[in-house]
Amino acid sequence: MMSFMSLFKRESKITLRQELWLAILVVIIISFVSTVLISTYSAKQYFSSQLYLKNIDDANGLALMLSQMHKDHVELELLISATFDTGHYQRIELQDPEGAPIVKRVFNGKLDKSVPIWFHHFYQLHVMPGVAQVSDGWQQFGTLYVESHSQYTELALWENVTRLFLGFFTVAITACIASAYFLRRILRPLDDVVRQANALGDKRFIKSKVPHTYEFARLVSSMNLLSTRFSRIIKEDKRRLEEFRFKSQHDELTGLANREYFYATLEAQLQQSKEHAHGALFLFRIVNLDQISEQANRVEMVAFLRRFTQTLVAFLEANEDRFSESHIARLSHTDFAVLVADTDDIERLSTKIFKQHQALLADYSQFNLAITHACSYIEREDSRFTLLKRVDNLLKVALTKPQMQAQVNNNKQRNELFSDADSWREAIEHALDTNALDVLLYPVKSFSGKLLQNQLSLSLLLNGELYRSGYYYQWAQRLKLLARLDWGQIKYLVQVFEQRDDLNLISVELSRETLLDDSAVAAILTYLLAFPKLAKHICFDVRESIAVSEFTLFKDFCIQAKSMGAKVALKRVGSAFNKIKEIHELGLEMIKIDSVYGHNISYSQDNQTFLRGICSVAHSIGITVIAEGVESPEDQKTLQALGFDGFVSQPVDDKAKGVQT
């Protein structure tokens, strides 16, 4: 009873189920008390009336016998005593007409101990004695008083109450069991509503089955309608946002990226190349393109441009194992560019694309067309101007040599630590096996300076010196070692941070290789489950491209990560944002916008509109929006005005020494 009474002390926390149980118990208790009181009172009145009638009948019978007897005192006493001893009487008394007792017998025994004292106190019977006149011939001899003993009646009343209590208790237990069953069935829709409400809090707009109960049906229908409206609004906003983004960042004729978007992408790639360059730039030019429109018509020229575009796209898709990512754009009426990252064999790529272009030109032999291209590796100190100028100069050389139609600048970086794949594999695996690694933390801050999280980057000790991930990442990807790197990163994270009391949120990027390996994901999550305090401070970063291409896998990972208390974020977010299905159901902590969109944002109205739309969609479902790779204070102010919540700043320790949080 005290446990239920304590519920009233926590009114703000009491649940509907507890209130209903409390109501059921109150009804049962009131029913029990009222039933016992009413039944006991009725029985008491009944017993009292019956006992009074018995007193009258016994008094009349005994008085008749005494009236017919000889009025000898001894005989009178013997008859009254015999009657008293054979019945259950409290008192039998014969008084003369003056009121003086002639014969008097009174019960002097003890009360029956089986009846509780409190029950005797509350339910003691007060029954009037039976009174009859005893005559002697035609004269009155005396008055007879007969009073039955009430303890036997009280015992019967107590037994009746006991049986009533046991019967009612059995009924109450049965009622509670039945109530529990029906409550569970009745309140099951409410559990669904709670689950749906929690999902809304986690930015997941799910629907629940509409129950049969009218009131619950209205509630669930309203919640479902709310989820549907939110989901529809988000999808519509994403669709409009994608339409605007595509129009502002792509060439209308070919569907390729336009000059402005490509230059922003190139700037981002050059920033990454500062650490270790592994990219290359191809520049293509269609010679005498205008002859098609002069000799044929615009339709045929457009058809040729689209076929040329398809050739470039097909070439990149067929050789995607030769680089980690690629970008293609139309820079002008006749010029096209392809940027590839993490490649080391542009001569082979140049030969392949040259052959494909020759096959394409064979179908347009009636026109005097030519496709010339030039390519060059990206160097560490390259700026956009120097790189484009170098490739453009190569293209001019190719144009002066019609027989070649391609110019390759084999300026590959020659300062690699190791010369072959086996040496790279051995060095990376040795660093992981010996725990020869360190971490670099990139603080993610709000525009007010508040630390939102620390973005972690793993550095390896190679040949006695620490190198950032950009230096060895290409080789780790080629050698299928990314999953091992992720595992080593998690173990190092636990080793360094698990015992700290001043933990902030730490973001760790997981590679595609890890996410595609169920055993690797299970190993990481199971390992972190042993450290629940740390797990709650971890945010897993996953690239947007992975979320799009492996959505079902990514969604399952989000559910698993959140179940252990961790958070999930998307990074390198940009062109494929609208392709992430049901983003509102993933429960993402934040999204990190690709530096391509934030670079020189102050001078790009189209990108500003696009990013403002992303912020609006993300904030509507409670997702924090962060900018990557934005160092200019002017750009940061613009991003803040667009609705961004923060940005990724420079690492706290350029030498990757001394881990801090």
XYZ file of C-alpha atoms in Angstrom:
661
model
C 0.000 0.000 0.000
C 2.861 2.339 0.788
C 4.311 1.802 -2.681
C 1.071 2.984 -4.220
C 0.778 5.920 -1.857
C 4.297 6.966 -2.807
C 3.029 7.500 -6.327
C 1.198 10.594 -5.153
C 4.519 12.096 -4.093
C 5.713 11.882 -7.716
C 2.726 13.293 -9.531
C 4.860 14.605 -12.349
C 6.191 11.103 -13.033
C 3.093 8.960 -12.522
C 2.052 7.080 -15.642
C -1.393 6.486 -17.051
C -0.990 2.769 -16.392
C -0.225 3.491 -12.724
C -3.195 5.818 -12.454
C -5.528 3.211 -13.947
C -4.168 0.555 -11.598
C -4.614 2.944 -8.709
C -8.207 3.583 -9.775
C -8.880 -0.153 -10.086
C -7.440 -0.845 -6.643
C -9.404 2.032 -5.084
C -12.624 0.694 -6.645
C -11.848 -2.824 -5.426
C -11.032 -1.647 -1.885
C -14.105 0.579 -1.694
C -16.259 -2.265 -3.025
C -14.775 -4.663 -0.504
C -15.153 -2.343 2.493
C -18.665 -1.274 1.555
C -19.721 -4.869 0.846
C -18.344 -6.135 4.158
C -19.863 -3.281 6.138
C -23.267 -3.528 4.501
C -23.337 -7.330 4.637
C -22.171 -7.405 8.249
C -24.648 -4.737 9.322
C -27.493 -6.547 7.545
C -26.471 -9.839 9.135
C -26.262 -8.162 12.543
C -29.773 -6.757 12.181
C -31.062 -10.088 10.987
C -29.452 -12.017 13.829
C -30.679 -9.474 16.357
C -34.274 -9.748 15.189
C -34.127 -13.543 15.103
C -32.548 -13.655 18.542
C -35.254 -11.377 19.919
C -37.989 -13.589 18.463
C -36.270 -16.600 20.007
C -36.226 -14.852 23.380
C -39.961 -14.179 23.167
C -40.807 -17.728 22.059
C -38.631 -19.298 24.764
C -40.056 -16.977 27.424
C -43.664 -17.769 26.462
C -43.023 -21.525 26.369
C -41.237 -21.578 29.692
C -43.852 -19.309 31.318
C -46.619 -21.642 30.166
C -44.854 -24.598 31.779
C -44.254 -22.698 35.000
C -47.907 -21.588 35.164
C -49.066 -25.210 35.036
C -46.635 -26.374 37.725
C -46.988 -26.488 41.452
C -45.363 -23.354 42.696
C -42.789 -25.087 44.838
C -39.572 -23.038 44.910
C -37.379 -26.111 44.438
C -39.343 -27.332 41.447
C -39.328 -23.878 39.887
C -35.575 -23.587 40.313
C -34.985 -27.101 38.897
C -37.040 -26.399 35.756
C -35.452 -23.000 35.139
C -31.958 -24.438 35.751
C -32.613 -27.377 33.411
C -33.828 -24.990 30.702
C -30.826 -22.650 31.237
C -28.329 -25.540 31.052
C -29.801 -27.041 27.873
C -29.960 -23.765 25.906
C -27.650 -20.885 25.043
C -28.880 -18.272 27.448
C -27.335 -15.228 28.995
C -30.018 -14.850 31.671
C -33.283 -16.471 32.841
C -34.960 -14.712 35.738
C -38.319 -15.123 37.451
C -39.421 -12.114 39.456
C -42.398 -11.725 41.777
C -44.947 -8.971 41.148
C -42.894 -6.718 43.396
C -39.802 -7.109 41.214
C -37.865 -9.268 43.621
C -36.087 -12.242 41.996
C -37.616 -15.641 42.806
C -35.195 -17.673 40.657
C -32.307 -16.185 38.685
C -29.666 -17.853 36.496
C -26.945 -15.792 34.732
C -24.134 -16.981 32.387
C -20.742 -16.355 33.995
C -18.515 -18.154 31.519
C -15.777 -16.655 29.344
C -16.193 -15.269 25.834
C -15.237 -17.352 22.808
C -11.637 -16.368 21.941
C -12.099 -17.090 18.234
C -13.902 -13.760 17.790
C -11.464 -10.790 17.848
C -12.015 -8.252 20.600
C -12.301 -5.397 18.077
C -15.017 -7.289 16.213
C -16.874 -7.961 19.458
C -16.546 -4.280 20.310
C -18.005 -3.068 17.035
C -20.571 -5.800 16.430
C -21.788 -6.678 19.933
C -25.490 -7.570 19.837
C -27.878 -5.768 22.209
C -31.051 -7.841 22.104
C -34.068 -7.177 24.286
C -34.982 -10.131 26.541
C -38.215 -12.078 26.057
C -40.804 -11.252 28.747
C -43.741 -13.449 29.765
C -46.151 -13.578 32.688
C -46.342 -16.623 34.968
C -49.736 -17.176 36.667
C -50.877 -19.176 39.606
C -54.475 -20.014 38.858
C -56.227 -16.685 38.249
C -53.568 -14.700 39.998
C -50.255 -13.417 38.652
C -47.382 -15.328 40.136
C -44.519 -13.394 38.580
C -42.739 -12.130 35.459
C -40.275 -14.290 33.505
C -37.260 -12.775 31.642
C -35.417 -14.912 29.037
C -32.273 -13.485 27.338
C -30.275 -15.648 24.884
C -26.480 -15.486 24.844
C -25.162 -13.418 21.856
C -21.576 -14.766 21.642
C -22.676 -17.684 19.488
C -24.400 -15.303 17.143
C -21.296 -13.102 17.074
C -19.203 -16.170 16.231
C -21.550 -17.004 13.353
C -21.355 -13.366 12.226
C -17.538 -13.461 12.377
C -17.422 -16.697 10.349
C -19.742 -15.127 7.809
C -17.460 -12.084 7.525
C -14.394 -14.342 7.164
C -16.009 -16.329 4.370
C -17.097 -13.098 2.710
C -13.544 -11.699 2.940
C -11.938 -14.834 1.475
C -14.500 -14.996 -1.299
C -14.111 -11.343 -2.140
C -10.307 -11.604 -1.990
C -10.417 -14.456 -4.502
C -12.689 -12.416 -6.741
C -10.376 -9.393 -6.354
C -7.296 -11.412 -7.382
C -9.175 -12.758 -10.382
C -10.313 -9.225 -11.221
C -6.725 -7.946 -11.010
C -5.484 -10.666 -13.338
C -8.284 -9.929 -15.779
C -7.649 -6.189 -15.426
C -3.950 -6.652 -16.159
C -4.809 -8.530 -19.346
C -7.379 -6.016 -20.531
C -5.231 -3.044 -19.502
C -2.372 -4.426 -21.551
C -4.669 -4.793 -24.540
C -6.328 -1.431 -24.056
C -3.080 0.476 -23.473
C -1.084 -1.276 -26.187
C -1.916 1.503 -28.680
C -0.657 3.976 -26.078
C 2.698 2.167 -26.047
C 2.773 2.564 -29.817
C 2.048 6.271 -29.430
C 4.866 6.594 -26.875
C 7.205 4.765 -29.254
C 6.084 7.055 -32.063
C 6.569 10.148 -29.897
C 10.062 8.975 -28.935
C 10.791 8.402 -32.604
C 9.673 11.957 -33.342
C 12.093 13.121 -30.675
C 14.817 11.142 -32.466
C 13.853 12.769 -35.784
C 12.179 9.605 -37.135
C 8.666 10.119 -38.496
C 7.135 6.657 -38.277
C 3.479 5.590 -38.287
C 1.540 3.422 -35.856
C -1.356 1.049 -36.434
C -4.715 2.710 -35.733
C -6.439 0.867 -32.808
C -10.157 0.122 -32.466
C -10.664 2.221 -29.341
C -12.235 5.491 -30.469
C -10.204 7.858 -28.286
C -6.911 6.106 -29.008
C -7.803 5.914 -32.693
C -8.173 9.701 -32.791
C -4.848 10.166 -31.002
C -2.931 7.706 -33.203
C -4.509 9.099 -36.367
C -3.420 12.601 -35.357
C 0.123 11.406 -34.643
C 0.256 9.565 -37.966
C -1.001 12.652 -39.739
C 1.700 14.714 -38.032
C 4.386 12.251 -39.109
C 3.042 12.172 -42.657
C 2.977 15.935 -42.913
C 6.500 16.313 -41.561
C 7.756 13.602 -43.872
C 5.992 15.159 -46.863
C 7.338 18.611 -46.052
C 10.881 17.299 -45.737
C 10.662 15.334 -48.982
C 9.204 18.324 -50.821
C 11.896 20.631 -49.440
C 14.592 18.158 -50.435
C 13.138 17.859 -53.940
C 13.033 21.626 -54.461
C 16.492 21.929 -52.952
C 17.896 19.328 -55.325
C 16.263 20.973 -58.334
C 17.834 24.295 -57.426
C 21.211 22.727 -56.653
C 21.327 20.872 -59.946
C 20.370 23.925 -61.962
C 22.894 26.143 -60.200
C 25.796 23.680 -60.251
C 25.382 21.826 -63.539
C 25.517 22.537 -67.223
C 22.015 22.503 -68.658
C 23.015 20.853 -71.933
C 25.221 17.982 -70.748
C 24.248 17.650 -67.089
C 27.893 17.908 -66.020
C 29.143 20.204 -63.280
C 29.590 23.804 -64.380
C 32.722 25.901 -64.110
C 31.958 27.489 -60.702
C 31.159 24.204 -58.994
C 34.176 22.458 -60.496
C 36.532 25.228 -59.417
C 35.214 24.944 -55.848
C 35.771 21.176 -55.986
C 39.273 21.728 -57.320
C 40.059 24.151 -54.495
C 38.950 21.563 -51.929
C 41.094 18.892 -53.583
C 44.104 21.197 -53.588
C 43.655 21.844 -49.868
C 43.774 18.102 -49.226
C 46.803 17.795 -51.480
C 48.795 20.130 -49.252
C 49.470 17.147 -47.021
C 50.215 14.600 -49.709
C 49.264 14.938 -53.365
C 47.769 11.907 -55.090
C 45.420 13.522 -57.607
C 45.482 14.489 -61.284
C 43.669 16.866 -63.638
C 42.607 16.080 -67.225
C 41.594 18.854 -69.600
C 39.740 17.980 -72.852
C 39.051 20.234 -75.811
C 36.817 19.497 -78.810
C 38.404 21.059 -81.877
C 36.187 22.432 -84.669
C 32.973 21.775 -82.723
C 31.227 24.661 -84.436
C 31.500 22.884 -87.787
C 28.743 20.520 -86.735
C 26.280 23.362 -86.300
C 27.419 24.918 -89.564
C 27.333 21.729 -91.648
C 24.457 19.963 -89.906
C 22.174 21.414 -87.240
C 22.075 22.146 -83.539
C 20.303 18.886 -82.746
C 23.212 16.869 -84.091
C 25.726 19.028 -82.233
C 23.836 18.504 -78.984
C 23.701 14.765 -79.669
C 27.469 14.699 -80.178
C 28.131 16.611 -76.949
C 25.954 14.237 -74.991
C 27.656 11.206 -76.520
C 31.015 12.740 -75.662
C 29.804 13.283 -72.100
C 28.603 9.683 -71.880
C 32.014 8.536 -73.102
C 33.756 10.409 -70.274
C 31.327 9.089 -67.662
C 31.648 5.519 -68.950
C 35.440 5.859 -68.917
C 35.434 6.939 -65.263
C 33.045 4.151 -64.266
C 35.146 1.525 -66.055
C 38.340 2.674 -64.330
C 37.052 3.560 -60.878
C 39.508 1.099 -59.366
C 42.331 3.420 -60.475
C 41.239 6.317 -58.207
C 39.194 6.928 -55.065
C 36.873 9.609 -56.465
C 36.373 11.650 -59.606
C 34.698 14.875 -60.733
C 33.781 15.867 -64.258
C 32.714 19.305 -65.531
C 32.103 21.388 -68.644
C 34.238 24.521 -68.357
C 33.266 26.203 -71.609
C 31.655 25.572 -74.995
C 34.471 23.214 -76.022
C 36.459 22.521 -72.854
C 35.819 19.724 -70.353
C 37.747 18.766 -67.218
C 38.102 15.604 -65.137
C 39.602 15.639 -61.651
C 40.613 12.324 -60.080
C 41.914 11.691 -56.553
C 44.392 9.074 -55.362
C 45.746 7.924 -58.709
C 49.284 7.102 -59.821
C 49.002 6.037 -63.480
C 47.678 8.896 -65.629
C 49.555 7.664 -68.713
C 47.473 4.495 -68.770
C 44.287 6.458 -68.186
C 45.245 8.871 -70.956
C 45.789 6.021 -73.410
C 42.398 4.464 -72.594
C 40.414 7.659 -72.991
C 42.265 8.517 -76.190
C 41.173 5.200 -77.744
C 37.561 5.758 -76.725
C 37.575 9.225 -78.245
C 39.015 7.876 -81.472
C 36.129 5.392 -81.644
C 33.668 8.230 -81.020
C 35.168 10.438 -83.753
C 34.932 7.552 -86.222
C 31.129 7.910 -86.071
C 31.483 11.588 -87.024
C 34.076 11.199 -89.771
C 32.097 13.530 -92.060
C 33.132 16.419 -89.801
C 36.635 17.662 -89.270
C 36.554 17.057 -85.529
C 39.317 16.293 -83.085
C 39.448 15.698 -79.343
C 42.650 16.771 -77.678
C 43.487 16.364 -74.017
C 46.261 17.040 -71.535
C 46.795 15.766 -68.032
C 49.077 16.407 -65.082
C 49.526 15.222 -61.523
C 48.644 17.655 -58.751
C 51.666 18.899 -56.841
C 51.681 19.825 -53.169
C 52.200 23.527 -53.674
C 49.783 23.861 -56.587
C 47.167 26.574 -56.548
C 44.177 26.535 -58.839
C 45.834 29.076 -61.101
C 49.175 27.252 -61.406
C 47.554 23.870 -61.986
C 45.132 25.106 -64.638
C 47.879 27.085 -66.336
C 50.158 24.050 -66.448
C 47.488 21.802 -67.914
C 46.365 24.495 -70.350
C 49.938 24.896 -71.588
C 50.124 21.135 -72.093
C 46.916 21.295 -74.077
C 48.301 24.025 -76.298
C 51.318 21.817 -76.989
C 49.006 18.945 -77.890
C 47.102 21.193 -80.291
C 50.330 21.969 -82.153
C 50.924 18.248 -82.668
C 47.825 16.893 -84.376
C 49.362 13.468 -84.675
C 49.531 13.129 -80.869
C 46.311 14.840 -79.669
C 47.328 14.098 -76.051
C 49.966 15.491 -73.758
C 50.851 13.869 -70.413
C 52.991 15.565 -67.794
C 54.436 12.707 -65.747
C 55.309 14.880 -62.749
C 54.473 12.206 -60.214
C 55.737 12.890 -56.702
C 58.944 10.954 -56.156
C 59.230 11.329 -52.411
C 57.166 8.300 -51.446
C 58.300 6.509 -48.298
C 58.019 3.102 -49.940
C 58.345 2.066 -53.530
C 55.909 -0.853 -53.734
C 52.619 -2.127 -52.316
C 54.213 -4.863 -50.204
C 56.391 -2.342 -48.388
C 53.382 -0.122 -47.698
C 51.384 -3.079 -46.388
C 54.178 -4.178 -44.101
C 54.682 -0.641 -42.731
C 50.979 -0.002 -42.061
C 50.405 -3.410 -40.475
C 53.526 -3.037 -38.345
C 52.300 0.337 -37.040
C 48.934 -1.191 -36.141
C 50.410 -4.311 -34.557
C 52.832 -2.332 -32.391
C 50.297 0.395 -31.578
C 52.653 2.942 -33.179
C 49.944 5.513 -33.761
C 48.551 8.761 -32.457
C 45.472 10.888 -32.952
C 44.935 14.418 -34.141
C 41.833 16.263 -32.909
C 39.985 18.786 -35.041
C 37.679 20.775 -32.729
C 34.157 21.266 -34.042
C 33.011 24.589 -32.616
C 29.907 26.726 -32.686
C 30.254 30.273 -33.969
C 30.136 31.441 -30.348
C 33.238 29.350 -29.589
C 31.511 26.473 -27.771
C 33.111 23.071 -28.356
C 30.560 20.718 -29.939
C 32.833 17.739 -30.515
C 36.382 16.687 -31.364
C 36.853 15.172 -34.801
C 39.490 12.488 -34.605
C 42.099 11.707 -37.290
C 44.535 8.807 -36.990
C 48.279 9.229 -37.583
C 50.718 6.346 -38.091
C 54.358 6.095 -37.158
C 56.110 5.187 -40.426
C 59.887 5.043 -40.616
C 60.144 6.718 -37.232
C 57.920 9.703 -38.073
C 54.211 10.366 -37.592
C 52.213 10.860 -40.795
C 48.623 12.047 -41.059
C 45.950 9.935 -42.677
C 46.115 11.826 -45.965
C 49.630 10.509 -46.526
C 48.896 6.770 -46.248
C 45.124 6.684 -46.910
C 45.458 5.945 -50.638
C 47.674 2.918 -50.021
C 45.508 1.661 -47.148
C 42.489 1.830 -49.439
C 44.232 -0.030 -52.252
C 45.522 -2.700 -49.871
C 42.086 -3.187 -48.218
C 43.422 -2.129 -44.817
C 40.835 0.524 -43.964
C 38.831 -1.834 -41.743
C 41.991 -2.635 -39.760
C 42.736 1.066 -39.435
C 39.232 1.711 -38.099
C 39.616 -1.107 -35.587
C 43.009 0.198 -34.476
C 41.529 3.668 -34.131
C 38.732 2.418 -31.873
C 41.138 0.469 -29.640
C 43.432 3.472 -29.346
C 40.435 5.654 -28.557
C 39.444 3.390 -25.673
C 43.011 3.229 -24.436
C 43.433 7.025 -24.356
C 39.985 8.353 -23.489
C 38.125 5.675 -21.502
C 39.442 6.748 -18.083
C 38.977 10.485 -18.625
C 36.333 12.365 -16.645
C 36.326 15.480 -18.854
C 35.149 13.785 -22.042
C 33.599 15.754 -24.865
C 31.848 14.217 -27.850
C 34.405 12.499 -30.116
C 33.673 11.821 -33.782
C 35.300 8.845 -35.499
C 34.970 8.229 -39.233
C 34.221 4.684 -40.366
C 35.186 3.615 -43.867
C 33.036 1.893 -46.467
C 35.159 -1.231 -46.043
C 34.237 -1.419 -42.358
C 30.523 -0.775 -42.838
C 30.272 -3.427 -45.557
C 31.816 -5.982 -43.209
C 29.185 -7.150 -40.708
C 31.784 -8.815 -38.508
C 33.862 -5.608 -38.360
C 30.831 -3.518 -37.337
C 29.785 -6.125 -34.763
C 33.320 -6.232 -33.332
C 33.495 -2.439 -32.950
C 30.062 -2.065 -31.376
C 30.507 -5.068 -29.091
C 33.887 -3.774 -27.958
C 32.463 -0.346 -27.153
C 29.558 -1.902 -25.229
C 32.112 -2.850 -22.599
C 32.768 0.880 -22.111
C 29.283 2.460 -21.880
C 30.589 5.748 -20.500
C 32.838 6.223 -23.535
C 30.233 4.897 -25.983
C 27.880 7.740 -25.051
C 30.567 10.238 -26.069
C 31.245 8.751 -29.512
C 29.793 9.992 -32.775
C 30.405 7.800 -35.822
C 31.012 9.796 -39.012
C 29.922 8.154 -42.256
C 30.370 9.670 -45.702
C 27.285 10.755 -47.595
C 28.208 8.589 -50.584
C 28.103 5.461 -48.394
C 24.732 6.388 -46.916
C 23.308 6.806 -50.415
C 24.759 3.672 -52.019
C 24.212 1.421 -48.982
C 21.155 2.989 -47.387
C 19.686 -0.181 -45.840
C 23.045 -1.085 -44.334
C 23.540 2.468 -43.093
C 20.068 2.582 -41.531
C 20.706 -0.669 -39.653
C 24.013 0.724 -38.427
C 22.279 3.870 -37.131
C 19.844 1.729 -35.152
C 22.645 -0.401 -33.664
C 24.815 2.603 -32.792
C 21.953 4.480 -31.110
C 20.956 1.371 -29.132
C 24.371 1.462 -27.407
C 24.128 5.193 -26.720
C 26.425 6.384 -29.527
C 25.537 8.999 -32.165
C 25.841 9.030 -35.938
C 26.706 11.909 -38.276
C 27.068 12.336 -42.018
C 30.174 13.991 -43.444
C 31.120 15.255 -46.912
C 27.440 16.117 -47.377
C 26.496 17.861 -50.587
C 25.209 16.828 -53.981
C 23.630 13.529 -52.867
C 21.824 14.912 -49.812
C 18.430 14.631 -51.490
C 19.087 10.990 -52.396
C 19.209 9.875 -48.768
C 15.825 8.266 -48.352
C 13.885 8.812 -45.143
C 16.641 10.868 -43.569
C 14.160 11.876 -40.870
C 14.050 8.263 -39.645
C 17.814 7.896 -39.137
C 18.111 9.974 -35.961
C 21.303 11.710 -37.119
C 23.187 13.914 -34.680
C 24.681 16.248 -37.287
C 25.663 16.648 -40.911
C 28.988 18.071 -42.031
C 28.799 19.959 -45.309
C 31.560 19.288 -47.836
C 34.157 22.049 -48.072
C 33.316 22.342 -51.782
C 30.187 24.271 -50.868
C 31.665 26.399 -48.097
C 34.723 27.602 -50.013
C 34.304 31.250 -51.065
C 30.649 31.011 -50.085
C 30.520 34.781 -49.648
C 30.787 35.183 -53.431
C 28.371 32.450 -54.520
C 24.692 33.344 -54.295
C 23.661 29.977 -55.743
C 25.568 28.032 -53.116
C 24.195 30.296 -50.410
C 20.647 29.495 -51.472
C 21.442 25.788 -51.601
C 23.093 25.726 -48.162
C 20.307 27.810 -46.629
C 17.878 25.158 -47.865
C 19.958 22.330 -46.370
C 20.020 24.113 -43.003
C 16.262 24.580 -43.118
C 15.615 20.890 -43.853
C 18.152 19.679 -41.277
C 16.951 21.983 -38.499
C 13.331 20.984 -39.093
C 14.238 17.460 -37.938
C 16.671 18.532 -35.212
C 19.996 17.919 -37.005
C 23.013 20.149 -36.353
C 24.703 21.545 -39.481
C 28.504 21.914 -39.533
C 30.804 23.333 -42.220
C 34.019 21.527 -43.174
C 37.184 23.125 -44.497
C 36.146 26.767 -44.075
C 38.946 28.941 -42.697
C 38.054 32.407 -43.989
C 36.381 34.554 -41.275
C 34.261 36.162 -43.968
C 33.001 32.773 -45.157
C 32.314 31.734 -41.561
C 30.170 34.817 -40.990
C 28.237 34.063 -44.163
C 27.662 30.455 -43.093
C 26.427 31.598 -39.690
C 23.942 33.914 -41.394
C 22.779 31.001 -43.567
C 21.885 28.962 -40.471
C 24.983 26.829 -39.868
C 25.590 25.788 -36.266
C 29.381 25.606 -36.381
C 32.500 24.622 -38.294
C 35.470 22.270 -38.137
C 38.513 24.273 -37.017
C 42.200 23.547 -37.315
C 43.706 20.723 -35.218
C 44.726 21.484 -31.665
C 48.147 19.919 -32.191
C 49.831 20.124 -35.584
C 52.416 17.543 -34.585
C 49.828 15.052 -33.420
C 51.333 15.045 -29.957
C 49.632 15.325 -26.621
C 46.036 14.248 -26.935
C 43.584 16.745 -25.466
C 39.838 16.882 -25.050
